XYZ file of N, CA, C and O in Angstrom:
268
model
N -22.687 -3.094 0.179
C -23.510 -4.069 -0.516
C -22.687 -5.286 -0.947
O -21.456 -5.259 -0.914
N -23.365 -6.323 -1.339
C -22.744 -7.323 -1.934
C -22.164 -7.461 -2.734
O -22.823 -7.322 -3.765
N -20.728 -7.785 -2.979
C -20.251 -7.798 -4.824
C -19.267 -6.365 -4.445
O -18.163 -6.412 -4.988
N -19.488 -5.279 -3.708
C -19.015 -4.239 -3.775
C -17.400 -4.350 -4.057
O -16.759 -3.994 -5.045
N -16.977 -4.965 -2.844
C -15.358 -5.199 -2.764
C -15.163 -5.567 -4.199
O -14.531 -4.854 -4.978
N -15.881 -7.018 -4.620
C -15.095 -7.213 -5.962
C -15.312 -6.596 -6.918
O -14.676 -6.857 -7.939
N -16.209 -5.649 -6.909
C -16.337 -4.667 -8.334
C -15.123 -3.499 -8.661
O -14.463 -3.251 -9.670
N -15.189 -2.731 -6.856
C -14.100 -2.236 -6.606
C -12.458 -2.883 -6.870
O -11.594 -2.183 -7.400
N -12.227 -4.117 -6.477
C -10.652 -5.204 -6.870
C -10.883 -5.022 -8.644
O -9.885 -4.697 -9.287
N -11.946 -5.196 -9.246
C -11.791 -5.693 -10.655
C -11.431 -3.887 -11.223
O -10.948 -3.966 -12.353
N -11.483 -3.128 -10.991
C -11.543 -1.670 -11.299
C -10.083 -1.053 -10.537
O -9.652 -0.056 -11.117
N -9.393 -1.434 -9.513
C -8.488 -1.056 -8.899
C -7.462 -0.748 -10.523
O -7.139 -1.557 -11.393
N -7.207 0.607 -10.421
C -5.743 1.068 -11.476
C -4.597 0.271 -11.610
O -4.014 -0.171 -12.599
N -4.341 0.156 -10.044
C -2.602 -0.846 -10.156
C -2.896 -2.176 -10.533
O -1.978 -2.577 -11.248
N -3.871 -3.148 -10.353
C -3.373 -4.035 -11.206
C -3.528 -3.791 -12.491
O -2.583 -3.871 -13.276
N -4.790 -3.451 -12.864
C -4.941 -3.067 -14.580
C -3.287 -2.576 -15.266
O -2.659 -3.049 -16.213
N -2.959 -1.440 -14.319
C -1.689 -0.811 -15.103
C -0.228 -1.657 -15.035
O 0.761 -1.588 -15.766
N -0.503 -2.458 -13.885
C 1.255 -3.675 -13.824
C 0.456 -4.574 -14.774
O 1.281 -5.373 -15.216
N -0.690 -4.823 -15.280
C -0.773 -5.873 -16.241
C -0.062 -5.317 -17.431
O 0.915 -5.755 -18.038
N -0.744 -4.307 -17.608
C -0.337 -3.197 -18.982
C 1.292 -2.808 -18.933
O 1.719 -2.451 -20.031
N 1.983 -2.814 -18.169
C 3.621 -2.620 -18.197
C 4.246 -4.532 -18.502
O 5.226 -4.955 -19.116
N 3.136 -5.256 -17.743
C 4.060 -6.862 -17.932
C 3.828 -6.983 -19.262
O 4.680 -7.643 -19.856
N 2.626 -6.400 -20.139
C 2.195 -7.179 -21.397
C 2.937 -6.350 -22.644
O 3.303 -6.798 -23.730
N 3.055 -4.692 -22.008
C 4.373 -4.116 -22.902
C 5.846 -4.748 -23.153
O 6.486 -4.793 -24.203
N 6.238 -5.306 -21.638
C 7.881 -5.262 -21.773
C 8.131 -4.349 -20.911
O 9.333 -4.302 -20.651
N 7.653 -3.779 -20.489
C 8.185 -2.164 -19.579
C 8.559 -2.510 -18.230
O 8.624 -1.574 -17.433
N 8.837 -3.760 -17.789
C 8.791 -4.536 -16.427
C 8.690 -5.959 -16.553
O 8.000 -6.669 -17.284
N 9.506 -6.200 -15.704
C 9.543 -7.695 -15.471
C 8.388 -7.889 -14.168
O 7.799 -7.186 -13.346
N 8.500 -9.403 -14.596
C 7.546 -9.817 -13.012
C 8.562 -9.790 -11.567
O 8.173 -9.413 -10.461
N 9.897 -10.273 -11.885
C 11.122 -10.360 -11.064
C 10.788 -8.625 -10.354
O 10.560 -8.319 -9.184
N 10.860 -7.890 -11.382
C 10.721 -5.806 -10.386
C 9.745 -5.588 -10.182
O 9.594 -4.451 -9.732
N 8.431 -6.449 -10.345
C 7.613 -5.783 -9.489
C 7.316 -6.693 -8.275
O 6.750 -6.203 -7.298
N 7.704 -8.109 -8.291
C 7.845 -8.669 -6.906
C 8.849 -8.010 -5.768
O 8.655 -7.841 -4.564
N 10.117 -7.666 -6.683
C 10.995 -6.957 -5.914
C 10.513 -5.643 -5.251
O 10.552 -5.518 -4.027
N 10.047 -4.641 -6.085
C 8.870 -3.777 -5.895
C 7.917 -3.576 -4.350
O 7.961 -2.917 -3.311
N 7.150 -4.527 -4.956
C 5.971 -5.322 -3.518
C 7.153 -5.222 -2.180
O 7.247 -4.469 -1.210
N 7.936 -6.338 -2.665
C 8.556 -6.840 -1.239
C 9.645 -5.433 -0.074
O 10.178 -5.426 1.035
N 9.467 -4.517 -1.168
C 10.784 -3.403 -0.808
C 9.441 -2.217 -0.281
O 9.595 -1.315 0.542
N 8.460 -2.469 -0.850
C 7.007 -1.877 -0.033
C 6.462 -2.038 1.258
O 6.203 -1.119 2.035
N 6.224 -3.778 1.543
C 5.750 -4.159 2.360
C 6.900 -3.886 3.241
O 6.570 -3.453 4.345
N 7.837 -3.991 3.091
C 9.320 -3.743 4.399
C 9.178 -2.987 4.883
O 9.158 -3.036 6.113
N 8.912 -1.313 3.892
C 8.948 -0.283 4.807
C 7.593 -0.380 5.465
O 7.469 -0.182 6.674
N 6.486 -0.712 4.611
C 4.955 -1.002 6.078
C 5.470 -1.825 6.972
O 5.887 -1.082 7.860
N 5.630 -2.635 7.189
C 5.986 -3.385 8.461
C 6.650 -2.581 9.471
O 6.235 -2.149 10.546
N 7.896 -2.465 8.823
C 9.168 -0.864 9.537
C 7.755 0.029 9.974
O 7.558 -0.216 11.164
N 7.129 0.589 9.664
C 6.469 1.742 10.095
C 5.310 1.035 10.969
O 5.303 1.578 12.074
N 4.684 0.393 10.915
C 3.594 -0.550 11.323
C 4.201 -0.898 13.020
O 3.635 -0.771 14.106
N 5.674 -1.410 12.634
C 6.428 -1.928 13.958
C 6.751 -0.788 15.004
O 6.818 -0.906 16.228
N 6.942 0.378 14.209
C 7.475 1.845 15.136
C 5.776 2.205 15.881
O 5.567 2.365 17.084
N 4.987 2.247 15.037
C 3.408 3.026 14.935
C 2.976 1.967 16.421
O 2.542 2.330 17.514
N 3.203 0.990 16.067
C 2.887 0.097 17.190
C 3.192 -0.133 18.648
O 2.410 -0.386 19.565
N 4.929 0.057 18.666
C 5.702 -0.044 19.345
C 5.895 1.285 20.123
O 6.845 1.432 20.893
N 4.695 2.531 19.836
C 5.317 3.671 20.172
C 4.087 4.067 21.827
O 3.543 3.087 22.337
N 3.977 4.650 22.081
C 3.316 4.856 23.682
C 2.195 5.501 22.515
O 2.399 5.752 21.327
N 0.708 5.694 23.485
C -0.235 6.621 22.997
C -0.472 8.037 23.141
O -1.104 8.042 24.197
N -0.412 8.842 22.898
C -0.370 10.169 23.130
C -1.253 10.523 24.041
O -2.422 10.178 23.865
N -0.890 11.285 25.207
C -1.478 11.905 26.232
C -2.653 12.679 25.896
O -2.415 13.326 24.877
N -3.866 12.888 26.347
C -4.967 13.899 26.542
C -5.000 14.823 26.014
O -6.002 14.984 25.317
N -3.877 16.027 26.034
C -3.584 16.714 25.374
C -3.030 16.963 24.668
O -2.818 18.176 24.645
N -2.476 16.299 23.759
C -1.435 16.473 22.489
C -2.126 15.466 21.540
O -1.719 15.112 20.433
N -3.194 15.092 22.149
C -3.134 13.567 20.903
C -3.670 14.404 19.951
O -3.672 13.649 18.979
N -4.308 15.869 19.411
C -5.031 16.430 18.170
C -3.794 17.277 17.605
O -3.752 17.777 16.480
N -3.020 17.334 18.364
C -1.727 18.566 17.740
C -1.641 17.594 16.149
O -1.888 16.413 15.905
N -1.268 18.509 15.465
C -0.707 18.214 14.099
C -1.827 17.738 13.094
O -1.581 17.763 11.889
N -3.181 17.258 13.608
C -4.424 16.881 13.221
C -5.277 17.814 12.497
O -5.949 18.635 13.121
N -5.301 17.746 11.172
C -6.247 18.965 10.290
C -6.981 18.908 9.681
O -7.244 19.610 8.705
N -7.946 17.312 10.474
C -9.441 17.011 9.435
C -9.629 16.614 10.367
O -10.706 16.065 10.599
């Protein structure tokens, strides 16, 4: 529905709770940019392997799969 996404963004925990650590003192803005950026590295790193890797054959592509 309409509005959904942003009802869901305005309700999301992590920002509410990095607001609530910047407005304590419990964190700088400097560690949680550092934070983010030491996050997104390893997605990319994994994103780049996940990408870069062949597709699994016919028969193996469900091995390890348990939903």
């Amino acid at each position: 529905p309409d509005g959904e996404l942003d009802t869901a963004g305005e309700q999301d925990a992590l920002p509410v709770y990095q607001a609530l650590l910047l407005s304590e003192g419990v964190v700088s803005r400097e560690w949680i940019d550092e934070q983010h950026a030491l996050a997104q590295a390893v997605f990319d790193e994994a994103l780049a392997l996940a990408e870069s890797s062949p597709f699994p054959s016919a028969e193996t592509a469900m091995e390890g799969v348990f939903a």
